[in-house]
mmCIF file of N, CA and C in Angstrom:
data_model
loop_
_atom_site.group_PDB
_atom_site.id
_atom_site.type_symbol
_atom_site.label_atom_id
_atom_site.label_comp_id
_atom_site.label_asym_id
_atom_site.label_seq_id
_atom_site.Cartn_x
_atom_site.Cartn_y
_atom_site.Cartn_z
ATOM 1 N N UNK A 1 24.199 -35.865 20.265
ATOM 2 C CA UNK A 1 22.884 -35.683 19.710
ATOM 3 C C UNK A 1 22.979 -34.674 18.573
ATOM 4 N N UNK A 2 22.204 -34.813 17.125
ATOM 5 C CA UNK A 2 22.572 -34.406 16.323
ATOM 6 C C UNK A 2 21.258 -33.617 16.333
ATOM 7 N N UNK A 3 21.511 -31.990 16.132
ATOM 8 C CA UNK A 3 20.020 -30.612 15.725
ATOM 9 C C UNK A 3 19.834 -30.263 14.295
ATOM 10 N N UNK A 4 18.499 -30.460 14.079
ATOM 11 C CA UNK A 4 18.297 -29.970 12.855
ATOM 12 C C UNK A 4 17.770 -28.787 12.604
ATOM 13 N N UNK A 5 17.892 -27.727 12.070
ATOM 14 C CA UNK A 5 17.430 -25.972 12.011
ATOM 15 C C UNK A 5 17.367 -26.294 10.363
ATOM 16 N N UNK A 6 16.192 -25.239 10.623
ATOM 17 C CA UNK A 6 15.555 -24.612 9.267
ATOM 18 C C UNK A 6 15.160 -23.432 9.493
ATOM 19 N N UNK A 7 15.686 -22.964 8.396
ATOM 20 C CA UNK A 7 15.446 -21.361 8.597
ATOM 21 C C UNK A 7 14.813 -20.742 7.814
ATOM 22 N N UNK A 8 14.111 -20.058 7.616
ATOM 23 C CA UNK A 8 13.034 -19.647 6.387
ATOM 24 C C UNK A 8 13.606 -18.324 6.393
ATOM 25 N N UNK A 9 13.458 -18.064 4.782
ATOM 26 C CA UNK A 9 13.753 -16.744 4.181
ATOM 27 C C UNK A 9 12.337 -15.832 3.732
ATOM 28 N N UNK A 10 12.025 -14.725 4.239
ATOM 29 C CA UNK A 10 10.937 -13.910 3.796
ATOM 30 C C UNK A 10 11.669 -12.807 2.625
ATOM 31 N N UNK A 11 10.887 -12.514 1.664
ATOM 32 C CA UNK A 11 11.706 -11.324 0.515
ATOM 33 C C UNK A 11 10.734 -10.647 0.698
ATOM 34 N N UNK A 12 10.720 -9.164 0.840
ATOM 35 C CA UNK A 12 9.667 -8.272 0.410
ATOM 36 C C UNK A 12 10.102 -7.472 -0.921
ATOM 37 N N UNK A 13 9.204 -7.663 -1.644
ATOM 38 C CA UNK A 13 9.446 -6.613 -3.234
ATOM 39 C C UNK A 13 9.633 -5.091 -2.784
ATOM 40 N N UNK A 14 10.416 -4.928 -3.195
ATOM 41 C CA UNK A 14 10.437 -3.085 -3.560
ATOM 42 C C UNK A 14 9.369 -2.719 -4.650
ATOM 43 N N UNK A 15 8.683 -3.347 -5.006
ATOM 44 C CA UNK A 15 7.581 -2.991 -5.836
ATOM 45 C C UNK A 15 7.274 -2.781 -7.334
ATOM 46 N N UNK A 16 7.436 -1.740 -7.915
ATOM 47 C CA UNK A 16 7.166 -1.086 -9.233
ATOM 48 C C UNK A 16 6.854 -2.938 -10.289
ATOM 49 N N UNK A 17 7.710 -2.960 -10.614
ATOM 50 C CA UNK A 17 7.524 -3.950 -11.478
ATOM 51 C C UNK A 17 7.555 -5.805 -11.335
ATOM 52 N N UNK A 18 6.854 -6.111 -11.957
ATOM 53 C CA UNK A 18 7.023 -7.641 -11.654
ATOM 54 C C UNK A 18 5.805 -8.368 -10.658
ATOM 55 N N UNK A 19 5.373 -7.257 -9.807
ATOM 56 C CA UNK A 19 4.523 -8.203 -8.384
ATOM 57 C C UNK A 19 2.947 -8.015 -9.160
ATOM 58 N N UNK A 20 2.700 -9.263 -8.785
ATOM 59 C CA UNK A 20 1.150 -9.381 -9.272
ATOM 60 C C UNK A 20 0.599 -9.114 -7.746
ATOM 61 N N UNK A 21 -0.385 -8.204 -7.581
ATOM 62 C CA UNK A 21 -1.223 -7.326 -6.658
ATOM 63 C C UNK A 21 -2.060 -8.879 -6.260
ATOM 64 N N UNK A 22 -2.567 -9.623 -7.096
ATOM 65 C CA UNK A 22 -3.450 -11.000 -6.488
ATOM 66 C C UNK A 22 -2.574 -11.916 -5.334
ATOM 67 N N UNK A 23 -1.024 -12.005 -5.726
ATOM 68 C CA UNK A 23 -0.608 -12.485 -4.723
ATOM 69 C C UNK A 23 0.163 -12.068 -3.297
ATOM 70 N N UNK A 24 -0.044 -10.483 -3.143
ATOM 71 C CA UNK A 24 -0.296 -9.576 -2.502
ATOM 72 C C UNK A 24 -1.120 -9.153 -1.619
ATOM 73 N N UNK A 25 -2.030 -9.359 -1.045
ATOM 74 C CA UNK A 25 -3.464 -8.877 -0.122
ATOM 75 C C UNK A 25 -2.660 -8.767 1.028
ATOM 76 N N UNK A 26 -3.693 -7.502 1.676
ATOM 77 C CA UNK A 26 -3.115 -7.166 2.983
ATOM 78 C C UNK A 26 -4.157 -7.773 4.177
ATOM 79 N N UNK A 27 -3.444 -8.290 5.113
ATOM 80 C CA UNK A 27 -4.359 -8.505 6.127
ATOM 81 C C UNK A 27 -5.711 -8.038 6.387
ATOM 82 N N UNK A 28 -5.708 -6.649 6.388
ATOM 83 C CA UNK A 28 -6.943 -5.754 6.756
ATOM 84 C C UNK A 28 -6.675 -5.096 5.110
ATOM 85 N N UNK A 29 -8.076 -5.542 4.568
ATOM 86 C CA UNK A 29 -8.121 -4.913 3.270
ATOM 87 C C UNK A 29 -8.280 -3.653 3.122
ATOM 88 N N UNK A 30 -7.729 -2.402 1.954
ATOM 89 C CA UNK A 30 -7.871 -1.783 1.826
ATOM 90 C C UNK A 30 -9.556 -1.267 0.995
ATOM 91 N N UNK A 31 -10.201 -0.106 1.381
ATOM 92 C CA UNK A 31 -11.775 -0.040 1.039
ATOM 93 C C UNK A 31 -11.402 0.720 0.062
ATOM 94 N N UNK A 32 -12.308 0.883 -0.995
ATOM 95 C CA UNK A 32 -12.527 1.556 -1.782
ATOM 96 C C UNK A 32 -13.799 2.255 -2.269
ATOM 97 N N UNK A 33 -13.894 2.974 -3.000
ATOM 98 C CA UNK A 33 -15.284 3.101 -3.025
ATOM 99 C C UNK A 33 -16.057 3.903 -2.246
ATOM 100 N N UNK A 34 -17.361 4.370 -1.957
ATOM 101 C CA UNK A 34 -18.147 4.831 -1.001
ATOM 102 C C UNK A 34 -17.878 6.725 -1.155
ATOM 103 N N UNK A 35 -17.293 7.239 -2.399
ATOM 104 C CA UNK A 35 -17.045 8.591 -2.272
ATOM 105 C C UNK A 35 -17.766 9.353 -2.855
ATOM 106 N N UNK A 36 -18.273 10.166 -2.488
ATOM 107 C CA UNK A 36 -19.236 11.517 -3.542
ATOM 108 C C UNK A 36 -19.263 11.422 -4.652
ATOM 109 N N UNK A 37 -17.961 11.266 -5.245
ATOM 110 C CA UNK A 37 -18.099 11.476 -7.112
ATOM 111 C C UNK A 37 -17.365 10.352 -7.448
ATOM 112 N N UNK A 38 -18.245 9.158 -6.792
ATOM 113 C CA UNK A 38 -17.488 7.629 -7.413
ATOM 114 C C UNK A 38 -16.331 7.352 -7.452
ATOM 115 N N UNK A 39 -15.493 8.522 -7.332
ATOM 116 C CA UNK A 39 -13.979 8.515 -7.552
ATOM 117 C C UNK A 39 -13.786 6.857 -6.215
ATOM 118 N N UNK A 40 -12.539 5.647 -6.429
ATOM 119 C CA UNK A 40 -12.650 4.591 -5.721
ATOM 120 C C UNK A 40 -11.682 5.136 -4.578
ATOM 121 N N UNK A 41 -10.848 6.571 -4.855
ATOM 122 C CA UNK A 41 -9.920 6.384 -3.611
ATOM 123 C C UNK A 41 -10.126 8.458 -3.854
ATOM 124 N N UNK A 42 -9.565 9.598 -2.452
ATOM 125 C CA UNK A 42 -9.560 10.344 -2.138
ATOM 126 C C UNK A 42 -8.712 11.148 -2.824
ATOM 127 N N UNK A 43 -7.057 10.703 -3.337
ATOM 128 C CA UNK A 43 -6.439 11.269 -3.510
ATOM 129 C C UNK A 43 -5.126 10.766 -3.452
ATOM 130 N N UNK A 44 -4.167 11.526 -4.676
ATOM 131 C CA UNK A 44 -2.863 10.818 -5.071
ATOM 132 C C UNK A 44 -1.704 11.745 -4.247
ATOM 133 N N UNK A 45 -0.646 10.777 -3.816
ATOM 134 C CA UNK A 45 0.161 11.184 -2.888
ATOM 135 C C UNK A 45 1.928 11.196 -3.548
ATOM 136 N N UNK A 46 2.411 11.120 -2.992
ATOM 137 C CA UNK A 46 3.780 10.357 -2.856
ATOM 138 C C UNK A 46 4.540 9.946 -1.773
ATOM 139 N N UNK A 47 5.304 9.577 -1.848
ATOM 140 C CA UNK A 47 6.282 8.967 -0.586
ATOM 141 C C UNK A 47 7.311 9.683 -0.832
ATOM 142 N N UNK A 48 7.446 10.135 1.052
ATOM 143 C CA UNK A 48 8.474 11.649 1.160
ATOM 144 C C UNK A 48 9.193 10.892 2.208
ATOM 145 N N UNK A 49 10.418 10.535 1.972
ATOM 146 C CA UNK A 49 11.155 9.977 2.866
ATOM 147 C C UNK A 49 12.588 10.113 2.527
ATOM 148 N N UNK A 50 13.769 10.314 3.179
ATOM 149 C CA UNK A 50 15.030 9.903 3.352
ATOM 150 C C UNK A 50 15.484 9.264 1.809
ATOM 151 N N UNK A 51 16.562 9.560 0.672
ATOM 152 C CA UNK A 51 16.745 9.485 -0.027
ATOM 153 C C UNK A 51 17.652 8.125 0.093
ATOM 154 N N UNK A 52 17.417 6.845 -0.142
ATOM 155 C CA UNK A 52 18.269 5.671 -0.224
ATOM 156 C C UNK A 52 17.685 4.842 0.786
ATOM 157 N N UNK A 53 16.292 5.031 1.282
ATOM 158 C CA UNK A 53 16.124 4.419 2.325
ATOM 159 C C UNK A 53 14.298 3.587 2.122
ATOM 160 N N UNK A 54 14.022 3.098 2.508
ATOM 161 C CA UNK A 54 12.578 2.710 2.169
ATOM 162 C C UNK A 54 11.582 2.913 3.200
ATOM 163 N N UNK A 55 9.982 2.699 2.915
ATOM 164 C CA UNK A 55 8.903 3.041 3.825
ATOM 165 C C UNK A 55 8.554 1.285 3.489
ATOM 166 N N UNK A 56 7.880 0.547 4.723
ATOM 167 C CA UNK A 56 7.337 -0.339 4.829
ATOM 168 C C UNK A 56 6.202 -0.293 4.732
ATOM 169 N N UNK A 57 5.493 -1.118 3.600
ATOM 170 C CA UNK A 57 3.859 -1.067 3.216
ATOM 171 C C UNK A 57 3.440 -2.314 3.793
ATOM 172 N N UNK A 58 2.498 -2.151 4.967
ATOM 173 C CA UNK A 58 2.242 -2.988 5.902
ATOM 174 C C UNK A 58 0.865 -4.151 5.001
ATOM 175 N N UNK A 59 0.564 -5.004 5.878
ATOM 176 C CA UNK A 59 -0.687 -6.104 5.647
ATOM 177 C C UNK A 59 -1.892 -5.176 6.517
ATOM 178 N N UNK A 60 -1.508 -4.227 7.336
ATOM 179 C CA UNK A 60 -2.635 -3.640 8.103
ATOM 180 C C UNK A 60 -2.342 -2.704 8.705
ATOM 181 N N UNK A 61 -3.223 -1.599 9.523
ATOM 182 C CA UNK A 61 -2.689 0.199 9.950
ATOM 183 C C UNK A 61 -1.974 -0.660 11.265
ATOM 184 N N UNK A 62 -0.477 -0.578 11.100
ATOM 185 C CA UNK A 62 0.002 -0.979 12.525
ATOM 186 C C UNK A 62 1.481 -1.530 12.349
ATOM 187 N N UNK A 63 2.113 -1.248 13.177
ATOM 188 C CA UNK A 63 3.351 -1.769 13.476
ATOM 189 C C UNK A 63 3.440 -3.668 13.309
ATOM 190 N N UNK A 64 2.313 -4.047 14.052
ATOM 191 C CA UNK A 64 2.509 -5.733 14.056
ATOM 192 C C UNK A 64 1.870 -6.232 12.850
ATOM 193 N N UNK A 65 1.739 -5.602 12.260
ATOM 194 C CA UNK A 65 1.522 -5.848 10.562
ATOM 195 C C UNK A 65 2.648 -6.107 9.722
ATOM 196 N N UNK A 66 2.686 -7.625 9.370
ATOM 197 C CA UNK A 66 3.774 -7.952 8.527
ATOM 198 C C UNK A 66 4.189 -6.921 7.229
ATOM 199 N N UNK A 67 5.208 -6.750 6.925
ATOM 200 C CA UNK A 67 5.488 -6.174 6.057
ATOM 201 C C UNK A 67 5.274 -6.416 4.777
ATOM 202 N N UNK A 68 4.630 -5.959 3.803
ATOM 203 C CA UNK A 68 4.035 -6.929 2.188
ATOM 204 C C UNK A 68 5.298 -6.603 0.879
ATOM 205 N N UNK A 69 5.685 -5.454 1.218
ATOM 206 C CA UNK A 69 6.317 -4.714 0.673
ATOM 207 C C UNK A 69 7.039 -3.602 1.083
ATOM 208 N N UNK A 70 8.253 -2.777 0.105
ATOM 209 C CA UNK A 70 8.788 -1.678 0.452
ATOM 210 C C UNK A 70 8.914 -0.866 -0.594
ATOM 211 N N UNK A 71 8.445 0.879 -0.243
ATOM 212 C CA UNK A 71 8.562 1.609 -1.031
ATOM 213 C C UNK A 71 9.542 2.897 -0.740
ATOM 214 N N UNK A 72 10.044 3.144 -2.511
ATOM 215 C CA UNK A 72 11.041 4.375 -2.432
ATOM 216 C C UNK A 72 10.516 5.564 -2.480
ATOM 217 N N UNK A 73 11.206 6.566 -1.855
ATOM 218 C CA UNK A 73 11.018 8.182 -1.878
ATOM 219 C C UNK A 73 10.465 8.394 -3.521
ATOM 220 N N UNK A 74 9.491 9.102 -3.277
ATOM 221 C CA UNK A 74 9.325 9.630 -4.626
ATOM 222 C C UNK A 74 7.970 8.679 -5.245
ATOM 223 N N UNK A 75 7.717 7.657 -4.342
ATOM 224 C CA UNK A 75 6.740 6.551 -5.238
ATOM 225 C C UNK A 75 5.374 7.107 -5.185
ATOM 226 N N UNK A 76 4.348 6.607 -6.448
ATOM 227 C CA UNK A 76 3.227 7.377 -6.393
ATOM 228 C C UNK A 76 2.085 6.615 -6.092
ATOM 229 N N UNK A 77 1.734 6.898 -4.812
ATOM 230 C CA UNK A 77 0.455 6.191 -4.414
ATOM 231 C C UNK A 77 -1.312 7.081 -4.399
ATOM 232 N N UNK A 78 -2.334 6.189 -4.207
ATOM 233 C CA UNK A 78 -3.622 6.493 -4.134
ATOM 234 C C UNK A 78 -3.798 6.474 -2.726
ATOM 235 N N UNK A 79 -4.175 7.580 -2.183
ATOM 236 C CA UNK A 79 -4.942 7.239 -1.040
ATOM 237 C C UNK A 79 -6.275 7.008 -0.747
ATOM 238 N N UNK A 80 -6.848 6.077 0.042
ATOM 239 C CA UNK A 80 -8.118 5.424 -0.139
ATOM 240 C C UNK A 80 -9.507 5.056 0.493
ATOM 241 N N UNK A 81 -7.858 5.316 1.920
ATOM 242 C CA UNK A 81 -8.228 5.261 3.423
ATOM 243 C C UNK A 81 -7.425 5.709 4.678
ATOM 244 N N UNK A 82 -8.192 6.570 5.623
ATOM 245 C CA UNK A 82 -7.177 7.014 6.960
ATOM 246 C C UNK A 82 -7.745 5.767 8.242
ATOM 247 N N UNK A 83 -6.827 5.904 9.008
ATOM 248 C CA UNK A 83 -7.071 5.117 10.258
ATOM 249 C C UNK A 83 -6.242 4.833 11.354
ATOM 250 N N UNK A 84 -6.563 5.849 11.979
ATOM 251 C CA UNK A 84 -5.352 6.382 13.484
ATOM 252 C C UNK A 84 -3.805 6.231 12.893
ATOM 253 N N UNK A 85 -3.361 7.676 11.961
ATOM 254 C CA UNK A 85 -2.050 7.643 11.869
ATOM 255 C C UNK A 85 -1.576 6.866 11.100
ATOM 256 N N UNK A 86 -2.777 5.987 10.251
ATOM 257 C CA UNK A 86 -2.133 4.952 9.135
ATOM 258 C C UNK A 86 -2.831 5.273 7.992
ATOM 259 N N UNK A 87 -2.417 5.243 6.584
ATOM 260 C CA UNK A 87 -3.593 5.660 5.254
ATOM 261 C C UNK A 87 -3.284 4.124 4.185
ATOM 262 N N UNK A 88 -4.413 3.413 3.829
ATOM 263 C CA UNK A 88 -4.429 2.643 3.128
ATOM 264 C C UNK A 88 -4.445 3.517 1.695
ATOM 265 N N UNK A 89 -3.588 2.754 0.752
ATOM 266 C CA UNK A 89 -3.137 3.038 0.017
ATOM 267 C C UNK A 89 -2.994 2.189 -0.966
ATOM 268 N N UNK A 90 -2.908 2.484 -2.608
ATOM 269 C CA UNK A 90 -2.980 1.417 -3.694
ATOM 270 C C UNK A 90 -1.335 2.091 -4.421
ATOM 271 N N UNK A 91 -0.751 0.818 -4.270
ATOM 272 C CA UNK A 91 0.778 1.539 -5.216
ATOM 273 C C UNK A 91 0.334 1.249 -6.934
ATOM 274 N N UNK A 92 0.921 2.403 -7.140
ATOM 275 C CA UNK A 92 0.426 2.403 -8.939
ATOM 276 C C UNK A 92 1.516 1.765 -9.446
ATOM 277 N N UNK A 93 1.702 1.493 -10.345
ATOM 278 C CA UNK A 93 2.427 -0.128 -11.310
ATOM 279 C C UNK A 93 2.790 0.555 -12.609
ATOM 280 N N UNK A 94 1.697 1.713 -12.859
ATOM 281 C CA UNK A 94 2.210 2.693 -14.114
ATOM 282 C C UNK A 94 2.362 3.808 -13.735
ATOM 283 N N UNK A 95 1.809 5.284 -14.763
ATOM 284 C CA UNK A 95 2.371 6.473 -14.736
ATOM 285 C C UNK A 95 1.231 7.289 -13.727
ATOM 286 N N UNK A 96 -0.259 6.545 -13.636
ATOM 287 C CA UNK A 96 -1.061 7.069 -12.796
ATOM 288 C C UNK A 96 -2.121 6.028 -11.983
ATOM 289 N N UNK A 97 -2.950 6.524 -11.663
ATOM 290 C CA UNK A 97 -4.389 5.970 -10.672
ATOM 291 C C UNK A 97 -5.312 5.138 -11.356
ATOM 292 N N UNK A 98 -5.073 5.933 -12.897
ATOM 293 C CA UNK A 98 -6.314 5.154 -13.560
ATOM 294 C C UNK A 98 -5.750 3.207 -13.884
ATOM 295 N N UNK A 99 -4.173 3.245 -14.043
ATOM 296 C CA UNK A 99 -3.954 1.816 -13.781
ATOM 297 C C UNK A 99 -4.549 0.756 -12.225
ATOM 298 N N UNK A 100 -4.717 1.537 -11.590
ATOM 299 C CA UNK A 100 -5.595 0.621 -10.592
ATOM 300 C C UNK A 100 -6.912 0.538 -10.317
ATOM 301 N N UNK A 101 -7.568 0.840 -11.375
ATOM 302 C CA UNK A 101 -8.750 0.644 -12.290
ATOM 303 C C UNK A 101 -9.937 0.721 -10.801
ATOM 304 N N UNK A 102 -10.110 1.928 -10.409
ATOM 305 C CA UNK A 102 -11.317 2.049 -9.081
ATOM 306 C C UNK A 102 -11.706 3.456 -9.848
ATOM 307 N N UNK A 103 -11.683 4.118 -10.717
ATOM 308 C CA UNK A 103 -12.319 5.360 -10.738
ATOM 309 C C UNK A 103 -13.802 5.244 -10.505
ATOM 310 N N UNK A 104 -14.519 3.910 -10.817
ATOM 311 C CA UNK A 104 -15.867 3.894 -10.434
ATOM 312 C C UNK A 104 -16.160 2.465 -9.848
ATOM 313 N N UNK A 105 -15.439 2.897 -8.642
ATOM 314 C CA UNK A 105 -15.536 1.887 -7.957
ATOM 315 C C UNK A 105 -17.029 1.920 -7.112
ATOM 316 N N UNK A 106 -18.029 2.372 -6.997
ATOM 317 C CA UNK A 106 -19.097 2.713 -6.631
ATOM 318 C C UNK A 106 -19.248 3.515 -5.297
ATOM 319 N N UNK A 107 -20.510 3.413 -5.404
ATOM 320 C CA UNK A 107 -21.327 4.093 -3.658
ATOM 321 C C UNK A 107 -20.975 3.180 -2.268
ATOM 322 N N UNK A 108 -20.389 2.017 -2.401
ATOM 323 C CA UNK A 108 -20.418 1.501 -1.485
ATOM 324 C C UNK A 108 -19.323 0.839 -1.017
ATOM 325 N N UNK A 109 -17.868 1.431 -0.032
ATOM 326 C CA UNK A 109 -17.366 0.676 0.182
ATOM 327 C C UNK A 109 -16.750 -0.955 0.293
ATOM 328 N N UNK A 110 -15.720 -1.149 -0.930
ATOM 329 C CA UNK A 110 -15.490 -2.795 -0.748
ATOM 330 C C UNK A 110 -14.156 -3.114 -0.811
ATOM 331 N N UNK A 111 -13.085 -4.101 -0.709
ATOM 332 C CA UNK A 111 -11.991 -4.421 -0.198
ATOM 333 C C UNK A 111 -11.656 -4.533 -1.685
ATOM 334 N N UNK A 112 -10.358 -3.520 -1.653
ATOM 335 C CA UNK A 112 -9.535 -3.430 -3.147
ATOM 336 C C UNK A 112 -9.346 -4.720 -3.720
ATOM 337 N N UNK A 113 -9.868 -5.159 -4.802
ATOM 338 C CA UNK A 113 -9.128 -6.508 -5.363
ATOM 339 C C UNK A 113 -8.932 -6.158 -6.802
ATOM 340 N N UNK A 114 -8.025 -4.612 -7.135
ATOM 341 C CA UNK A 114 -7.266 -4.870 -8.449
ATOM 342 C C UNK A 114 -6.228 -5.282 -8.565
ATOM 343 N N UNK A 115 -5.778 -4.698 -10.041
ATOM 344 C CA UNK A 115 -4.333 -4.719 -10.384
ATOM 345 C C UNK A 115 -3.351 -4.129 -9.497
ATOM 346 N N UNK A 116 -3.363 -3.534 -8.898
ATOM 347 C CA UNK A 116 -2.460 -2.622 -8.253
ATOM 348 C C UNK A 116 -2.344 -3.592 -6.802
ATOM 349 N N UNK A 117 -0.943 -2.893 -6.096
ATOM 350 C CA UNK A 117 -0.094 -3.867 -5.002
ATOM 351 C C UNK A 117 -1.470 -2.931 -3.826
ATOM 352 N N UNK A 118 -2.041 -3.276 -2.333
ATOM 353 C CA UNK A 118 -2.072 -2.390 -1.919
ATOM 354 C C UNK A 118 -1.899 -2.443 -0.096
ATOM 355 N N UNK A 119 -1.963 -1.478 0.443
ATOM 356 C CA UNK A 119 -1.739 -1.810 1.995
ATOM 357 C C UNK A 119 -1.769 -0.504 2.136
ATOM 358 N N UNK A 120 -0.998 -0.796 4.009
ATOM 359 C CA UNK A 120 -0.949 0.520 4.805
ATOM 360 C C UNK A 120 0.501 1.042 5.277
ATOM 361 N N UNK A 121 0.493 2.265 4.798
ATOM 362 C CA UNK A 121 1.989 3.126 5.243
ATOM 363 C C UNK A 121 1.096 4.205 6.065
ATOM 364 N N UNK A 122 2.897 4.452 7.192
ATOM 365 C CA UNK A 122 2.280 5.660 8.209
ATOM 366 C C UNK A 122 2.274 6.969 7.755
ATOM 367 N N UNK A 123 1.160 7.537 8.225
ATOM 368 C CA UNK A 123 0.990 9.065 7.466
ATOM 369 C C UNK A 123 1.718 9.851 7.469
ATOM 370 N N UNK A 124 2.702 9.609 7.893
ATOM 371 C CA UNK A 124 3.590 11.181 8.118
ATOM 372 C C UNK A 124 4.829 10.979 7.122
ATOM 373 N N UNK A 125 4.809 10.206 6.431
ATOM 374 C CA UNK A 125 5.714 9.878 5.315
ATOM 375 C C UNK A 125 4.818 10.375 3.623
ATOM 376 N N UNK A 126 3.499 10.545 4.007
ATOM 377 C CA UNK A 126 2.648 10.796 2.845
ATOM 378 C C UNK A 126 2.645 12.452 2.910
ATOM 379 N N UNK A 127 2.748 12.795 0.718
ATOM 380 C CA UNK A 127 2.918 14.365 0.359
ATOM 381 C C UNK A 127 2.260 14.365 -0.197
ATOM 382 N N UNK A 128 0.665 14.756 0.027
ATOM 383 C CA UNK A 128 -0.714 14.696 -0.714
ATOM 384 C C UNK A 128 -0.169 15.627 -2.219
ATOM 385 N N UNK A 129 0.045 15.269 -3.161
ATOM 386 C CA UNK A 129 -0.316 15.733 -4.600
ATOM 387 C C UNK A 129 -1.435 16.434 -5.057
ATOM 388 N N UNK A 130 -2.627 15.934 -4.537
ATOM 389 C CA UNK A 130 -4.251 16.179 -5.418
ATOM 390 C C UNK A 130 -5.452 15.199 -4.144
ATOM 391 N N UNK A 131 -6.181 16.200 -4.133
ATOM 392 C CA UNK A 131 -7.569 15.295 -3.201
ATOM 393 C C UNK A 131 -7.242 15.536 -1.846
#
């Protein structure tokens, strides 16, 4: 009796360049918006981790959250959102925040749909910068 297998290959981007953020969405969207001074996210971070090694930017705050992407030590993210030990987050694509175009993202919480890649990494890998 003759078996046939197929095996599927998943790639996750390391990020910075090339990934269009539209074909990107995370399971549980990241919010934006809803802050005192319109600002769309809290505050810019980085990723503090192990030098040669990567952080997994999840589809949602959680371990059984497929992986969307991976980021290096040193990368500069927005934070946007906390949620038990997880912070949604927008990876920037250029030199700052204002490329992921939420500075007036309004009064009212809504699910990130810019330019920018975005999801959830665990907090204890995040080195608040500002906010």
């Amino acid at each position: 009796m003759k078996h046939a297998c197929a095996v599927a290959i998943v790639v996750c981007a390391c990020l910075p360049r090339g990934i269009d953020a539209a074909q990107v969405r995370p399971a549980i969207p990241v919010m934006v918006g809803g802050q005192e001074a319109s600002e769309g996210c809290t505050g810019t971070a980085t990723i503090s981790i192990r030098s040669g090694t990567t952080l997994n930017l999840r589809a949602g705050p959680g371990l059984t959250h497929p992986v969307i992407a991976r980021l290096s030590d040193g990368q500069r993210v927005s934070i946007c959102q906390r949620r038990d030990g997880w912070v949604g987050v927008l990876v920037f694509t250029g030199p700052g925040p204002s490329d992921c175009q939420v500075s007036d993202a309004g009064p009212k919480p809504t699910p990130y749909a810019g330019p920018c890649v975005s999801g959830w990494i665990t907090a204890k890998y995040v080195r608040i910068l500002a906010g």
